[in-house]
Structures are given as C-alpha cells and as structure tokens.
Tab-separated table of C-alpha atoms in Angstrom:
chain	number	residue	atom	x	y	z
A	7	MET	CA	160.464	120.291	159.666
A	8	THR	CA	163.999	119.332	158.708
A	9	PRO	CA	166.030	118.540	161.850
A	10	LEU	CA	168.674	121.114	162.670
A	11	ASP	CA	172.069	120.164	164.097
A	12	HIS	CA	172.351	122.809	166.789
A	13	GLY	CA	176.033	122.391	167.641
A	14	PRO	CA	177.445	123.228	164.197
A	15	ALA	CA	174.832	125.961	163.890
A	16	VAL	CA	176.198	127.656	167.043
A	17	ALA	CA	179.647	127.683	165.451
A	18	ALA	CA	178.302	129.026	162.140
A	19	GLU	CA	176.284	131.814	163.770
A	20	THR	CA	179.249	132.831	165.916
A	21	THR	CA	181.555	132.893	162.901
A	22	ARG	CA	179.151	135.219	161.125
A	23	PHE	CA	178.774	137.395	164.219
A	24	VAL	CA	182.549	137.700	164.589
A	25	ALA	CA	182.998	138.551	160.905
A	26	ALA	CA	180.415	141.333	161.181
A	27	VAL	CA	181.962	143.061	164.181
A	28	ARG	CA	185.690	142.410	163.770
A	29	GLN	CA	186.457	145.694	161.979
A	30	ALA	CA	183.542	147.672	163.433
A	31	ASP	CA	183.624	150.445	166.022
A	32	PRO	CA	182.971	148.792	169.425
A	33	ALA	CA	181.265	152.001	170.577
A	34	LEU	CA	178.629	151.855	167.833
A	35	PRO	CA	175.107	151.935	169.360
A	36	VAL	CA	172.838	148.931	168.829
A	37	PRO	CA	169.306	150.275	168.192
A	38	THR	CA	167.585	146.933	168.834
A	39	CYS	CA	169.221	146.730	172.279
A	40	PRO	CA	168.707	150.267	173.646
A	41	GLY	CA	171.644	151.536	175.671
A	42	TRP	CA	174.022	148.891	174.339
A	43	THR	CA	177.027	149.258	172.073
A	44	LEU	CA	178.561	146.595	169.839
A	45	ALA	CA	181.076	145.943	172.609
A	46	ASP	CA	178.218	145.305	175.058
A	47	LEU	CA	176.537	142.992	172.562
A	48	VAL	CA	179.663	140.907	171.949
A	49	ARG	CA	180.525	140.781	175.655
A	50	HIS	CA	177.007	139.612	176.529
A	51	THR	CA	176.970	136.886	173.876
A	52	GLY	CA	180.408	135.571	174.785
A	53	SER	CA	179.505	135.589	178.478
A	54	VAL	CA	176.325	133.611	177.831
A	55	GLN	CA	178.193	131.064	175.733
A	56	ARG	CA	180.793	130.576	178.462
A	57	TRP	CA	178.120	130.317	181.150
A	58	PHE	CA	176.147	127.709	179.238
A	59	THR	CA	179.368	125.792	178.539
A	60	VAL	CA	180.099	125.639	182.277
A	61	LEU	CA	176.596	124.315	182.908
A	62	LEU	CA	177.082	121.641	180.248
A	63	HIS	CA	180.353	120.525	181.833
A	64	GLN	CA	178.700	120.328	185.251
A	65	ARG	CA	175.566	118.533	183.983
A	66	ILE	CA	173.643	120.266	186.754
A	67	GLN	CA	170.500	118.587	188.080
A	68	GLU	CA	169.049	121.574	189.907
A	69	PRO	CA	169.010	125.362	189.413
A	70	PRO	CA	172.549	126.789	189.751
A	71	ARG	CA	173.270	128.780	192.894
A	72	SER	CA	175.976	130.914	191.327
A	73	ARG	CA	176.751	132.460	187.962
A	74	ASP	CA	180.429	133.043	188.703
A	75	VAL	CA	182.385	132.172	185.568
A	76	ASP	CA	185.974	132.962	184.635
A	77	LEU	CA	185.205	134.997	181.524
A	78	ARG	CA	188.823	135.886	180.710
A	79	LEU	CA	187.483	139.047	179.163
A	80	PRO	CA	190.143	141.099	177.329
A	81	GLU	CA	190.788	144.642	178.525
A	82	ARG	CA	190.378	146.144	175.057
A	83	PRO	CA	186.956	145.931	173.358
A	84	GLU	CA	188.761	145.588	170.031
A	85	GLU	CA	189.786	142.105	171.201
A	86	TYR	CA	186.232	141.010	171.986
A	87	PRO	CA	185.548	139.413	168.569
A	88	ASP	CA	188.421	136.936	168.970
A	89	TRP	CA	187.281	136.322	172.540
A	90	LEU	CA	183.770	135.496	171.268
A	91	ALA	CA	185.244	133.103	168.702
A	92	GLU	CA	187.133	131.342	171.515
A	93	ALA	CA	183.889	130.997	173.484
A	94	ALA	CA	182.296	129.145	170.568
A	95	GLU	CA	185.325	126.867	170.299
A	96	GLN	CA	185.004	125.983	173.980
A	97	ALA	CA	181.303	125.342	173.529
A	98	THR	CA	181.937	123.067	170.545
A	99	ALA	CA	184.376	121.027	172.647
A	100	ALA	CA	181.771	120.720	175.401
A	101	PHE	CA	179.162	119.524	172.904
A	102	ALA	CA	181.527	116.774	171.748
A	103	GLU	CA	182.560	115.637	175.213
A	104	GLY	CA	179.228	114.521	176.584
A	105	ASP	CA	175.881	112.989	175.780
A	106	LEU	CA	173.593	115.864	174.870
A	107	ASP	CA	170.586	113.597	175.348
A	108	ALA	CA	171.521	113.079	179.005
A	109	PRO	CA	169.070	114.368	181.645
A	110	MET	CA	169.974	117.819	182.920
A	111	TRP	CA	168.213	120.664	184.668
A	112	ALA	CA	167.043	123.414	182.323
A	113	TRP	CA	164.750	126.382	182.810
A	114	GLY	CA	162.686	125.430	179.768
A	115	ALA	CA	160.601	122.520	178.608
A	116	ASP	CA	163.378	120.110	177.606
A	117	GLN	CA	165.165	118.752	180.679
A	118	HIS	CA	168.223	117.485	178.817
A	119	ALA	CA	171.678	118.843	178.014
A	120	ARG	CA	170.587	119.516	174.441
A	121	PHE	CA	168.330	122.324	175.725
A	122	TRP	CA	171.383	124.475	176.418
A	123	VAL	CA	172.872	123.927	172.956
A	124	ARG	CA	169.635	124.944	171.265
A	125	ARG	CA	169.218	127.927	173.578
A	126	MET	CA	172.835	129.005	172.967
A	127	LEU	CA	172.172	128.872	169.239
A	128	PHE	CA	169.264	131.282	169.317
A	129	GLU	CA	170.843	133.576	171.878
A	130	THR	CA	173.780	133.860	169.474
A	131	PHE	CA	171.519	134.171	166.446
A	132	VAL	CA	169.426	137.059	167.731
A	133	HIS	CA	172.475	139.074	168.738
A	134	ARG	CA	174.190	138.346	165.422
A	135	VAL	CA	171.091	139.901	163.875
A	136	ASP	CA	171.339	142.863	166.273
A	137	ALA	CA	174.941	143.454	165.185
A	138	GLU	CA	174.137	143.249	161.478
A	139	LEU	CA	171.173	145.596	161.851
A	140	ALA	CA	173.339	148.100	163.728
A	141	LEU	CA	175.940	147.920	160.960
A	142	GLY	CA	173.401	148.219	158.157
A	143	LEU	CA	174.273	144.798	156.773
A	144	LYS	CA	171.877	142.624	154.810
A	145	LEU	CA	170.267	139.944	156.960
A	146	ASP	CA	170.477	136.368	155.749
A	147	VAL	CA	168.503	133.899	157.851
A	148	ASP	CA	168.395	130.220	156.961
A	149	PRO	CA	164.711	129.175	156.825
A	150	VAL	CA	165.385	125.802	158.483
A	151	LEU	CA	167.140	127.530	161.366
A	152	ALA	CA	164.366	130.125	161.550
A	153	ALA	CA	161.585	127.530	161.745
A	154	ASP	CA	163.442	125.716	164.503
A	155	GLY	CA	163.873	129.043	166.278
A	156	VAL	CA	160.155	129.796	166.150
A	157	ASP	CA	159.475	126.405	167.717
A	158	GLU	CA	162.156	126.913	170.375
A	159	PHE	CA	160.840	130.360	171.267
A	160	LEU	CA	157.189	129.360	171.561
A	161	THR	CA	157.987	126.125	173.391
A	162	ASN	CA	160.059	127.806	176.091
A	163	LEU	CA	158.326	131.168	176.480
A	164	PRO	CA	155.794	129.836	179.040
A	165	PHE	CA	158.732	129.008	181.349
A	166	ALA	CA	160.467	132.398	181.035
A	167	ALA	CA	158.535	134.470	183.567
A	168	PHE	CA	161.439	134.618	186.032
A	169	PHE	CA	163.460	136.761	183.610
A	170	ALA	CA	160.650	137.943	181.298
A	171	PRO	CA	157.990	138.998	183.843
A	172	GLY	CA	155.677	140.432	181.201
A	173	THR	CA	154.810	136.901	180.104
A	174	ALA	CA	152.793	136.528	183.314
A	175	GLU	CA	150.217	138.801	181.652
A	176	LEU	CA	149.680	136.387	178.771
A	177	ARG	CA	146.354	135.082	179.982
A	178	GLY	CA	142.977	134.787	178.302
A	179	GLU	CA	139.673	133.010	178.226
A	180	ASP	CA	140.678	130.290	175.773
A	181	ARG	CA	142.029	132.702	173.135
A	182	THR	CA	144.240	131.431	170.343
A	183	ILE	CA	146.966	132.869	168.121
A	184	ARG	CA	148.273	130.955	165.123
A	185	PHE	CA	151.779	131.541	163.767
A	186	ALA	CA	151.928	130.022	160.295
A	187	ARG	CA	154.974	129.692	158.088
A	188	THR	CA	154.387	130.549	154.430
A	189	ASP	CA	157.635	129.218	152.945
A	190	GLY	CA	157.508	125.623	154.153
A	191	GLU	CA	156.248	123.339	156.882
A	192	GLY	CA	155.539	125.037	160.185
A	193	ASP	CA	152.374	125.940	162.077
A	194	TRP	CA	152.123	126.826	165.762
A	195	LEU	CA	148.903	127.434	167.695
A	196	VAL	CA	149.306	129.265	171.011
A	197	ARG	CA	146.434	129.077	173.467
A	198	LEU	CA	145.939	131.675	176.208
A	199	ARG	CA	144.096	130.288	179.223
A	200	PRO	CA	143.092	131.863	182.535
A	201	ASP	CA	146.028	130.073	184.209
A	202	GLY	CA	148.670	130.653	181.554
A	203	PHE	CA	149.527	129.970	177.935
A	204	GLY	CA	151.408	127.562	175.742
A	205	LEU	CA	151.512	125.657	172.482
A	206	ASP	CA	148.384	123.640	171.801
A	207	ASP	CA	149.640	120.184	170.858
A	208	THR	CA	146.093	118.909	170.393
A	209	ASP	CA	145.549	121.052	167.293
A	210	ASP	CA	145.623	118.642	164.353
A	211	ASP	CA	143.845	120.868	161.865
A	212	THR	CA	146.051	123.719	160.703
A	213	GLY	CA	143.091	125.131	158.838
A	214	THR	CA	141.103	125.728	162.009
A	215	ALA	CA	140.534	129.442	162.471
A	216	ALA	CA	142.302	131.051	165.416
A	217	ASP	CA	141.250	134.268	167.114
A	218	ALA	CA	144.294	135.911	165.517
A	219	THR	CA	146.732	134.677	162.885
A	220	VAL	CA	150.195	135.750	161.787
A	221	ARG	CA	151.485	134.361	158.494
A	222	ALA	CA	155.004	134.977	157.203
A	223	PRO	CA	158.143	133.224	155.980
A	224	ALA	CA	160.020	131.488	158.786
A	225	ALA	CA	162.721	134.167	159.018
A	226	GLU	CA	160.190	136.952	159.384
A	227	LEU	CA	158.228	134.981	161.981
A	228	LEU	CA	161.340	134.489	164.093
A	229	LEU	CA	162.453	138.120	163.844
A	230	LEU	CA	158.914	139.205	164.659
A	231	LEU	CA	158.765	137.030	167.779
A	232	TYR	CA	162.076	138.459	168.969
A	233	GLY	CA	160.901	142.009	168.398
A	234	ARG	CA	163.400	142.628	165.592
A	235	LEU	CA	160.646	143.114	163.023
A	236	ASP	CA	157.290	144.871	163.144
A	237	ARG	CA	154.138	143.000	162.234
A	238	THR	CA	153.386	145.684	159.631
A	239	ALA	CA	156.521	144.696	157.682
A	240	ALA	CA	156.340	143.455	154.104
A	241	GLY	CA	155.727	139.719	153.913
A	242	VAL	CA	153.873	139.576	157.218
A	243	GLU	CA	150.123	138.987	157.056
A	244	VAL	CA	147.997	139.441	160.173
A	245	SER	CA	144.312	138.771	160.596
A	246	GLY	CA	141.781	138.446	163.361
A	247	ASP	CA	141.760	140.071	166.785
A	248	GLU	CA	144.190	143.003	166.640
A	249	GLU	CA	143.864	143.693	170.383
A	250	LEU	CA	144.880	140.109	171.130
A	251	LEU	CA	147.954	140.434	168.898
A	252	ALA	CA	148.860	143.760	170.487
A	253	HIS	CA	148.569	142.154	173.921
A	254	TRP	CA	150.790	139.246	172.855
A	255	PHE	CA	153.578	141.371	171.427
A	256	ALA	CA	153.465	143.804	174.357
A	257	HIS	CA	154.070	140.999	176.872
A	258	SER	CA	156.121	138.356	175.060
A	259	ALA	CA	159.450	140.186	175.076
A	260	PHE	CA	162.218	137.642	175.643
C-alpha cells in the first residue's frame, strides 16, 4: 500500500470536519453516535486531539495516571469549530517538535510516538464522517487513507478490550475472516483462536479460502469496520460463515 503521511492527514481531516460543522446547528443529533449532538461530537474530537498532543509532548513510557488536560473549551458551542481547528494546529506543532519514531508507551501494537498520530487521524476521520452523515453531506473518503485505516483498526483491535470489552468475546477454534480490498492492494486475514484474535501475518496466499470473507473498496471496508456502513450495502460482498461474521460485527465495536 502507498505510505500515508499521518500528520498532514490529521490536519486535512480536521479542516474538512470544521468546514462541515461551522454553520451547522450544534444541537443537531448525530444518528451514528446515539445520544450525541454535533456539539458533543466536536467537543469529543477536540478533547481527544488535545489529550493525545499532551501525551506526545510528555513522551510517556508507561500508562498515564491522569487524563486532566486544560481543554480551554469555549462556553458557546457555536465556537467549538474554531476550537477544534486550534486543537489540530497544536497537534501539528507537536508532530514537528519531536521524533515520531521515538519509543513511547501506547495502548496498541506500535510502541512509538507515531502510534498516537495515526490513532488521532482515524479518531478524527470517523467523527468527520459522523458529522457529514448527520448533515446529509456526500462522503468522500480517500482510498489510500481508507486502506491505512483498515490496517490500523485490525492491527490495534486486539489491544482494545479495556475500552471495548466486547472484543473479549472474539474467540474461536481457529476461525478466519478475510477482509479484501477490491479497488487496490489490501488483504487482511483475521484469525480467531481460543485465547484471542489478531491479524495472521503468516498468510502469504491471499487466495486461500477463509471461513468468511468480506470484499469491498477500501472506503467501504473502513466504514463497515467502524459500524458506519452495513454489510448489506452496495459494493460490499460477503461470503462464507454468516454466523461468524455476525459474531465479529456484534463484538468488534470500537
């Protein structure tokens, strides 16, 4: 896959997010985040960006003991879009100030500072999508970004049980699910074992049949994994063990 520069992509996704919500009603419900409004969505995304930026500045080497961050949140929700834009600017400065390949504690697979930049990108991406869906806007997802997002999601999901407890149910007797991209390079085989699950890096033959397979363009695969698209949607092809797929999607919420 074509390498993706995650830092500039964070800025680009935030810019698009801000443009979508700047003139919108902050009280508008967000169907893909039940109980949330646009104001909640923007506040959450800006808070996460600021939190990750603090972690990058600190270059922590163990799990943080506190999540206290000076958010400088405006009193009026109408000011949240500019506040979100400022969060991305602060993040961009943090990316430039240090070595993103430096060792750093992370909750996922990659124990380097770059983990947090990549994670910030897809946290911002998915909520940009939430905002655009709520506003009835046309989604435009870069396929290179989407393929990288599929990889990031499937790589880190096995480590997410502490905030996504349903993933603890993703067990099986050597059962496999293949996620295959149809618009370019990208094929991921997930193996469910009695003791857990994860990407199978030993799979060298993308033609090997899995117990269940999902084929779609990269954008659809990513939206499907994040629960923003149903597997019955146009462009998504599923085959194999339907019960296995149902089990996966019921317990892989991120």
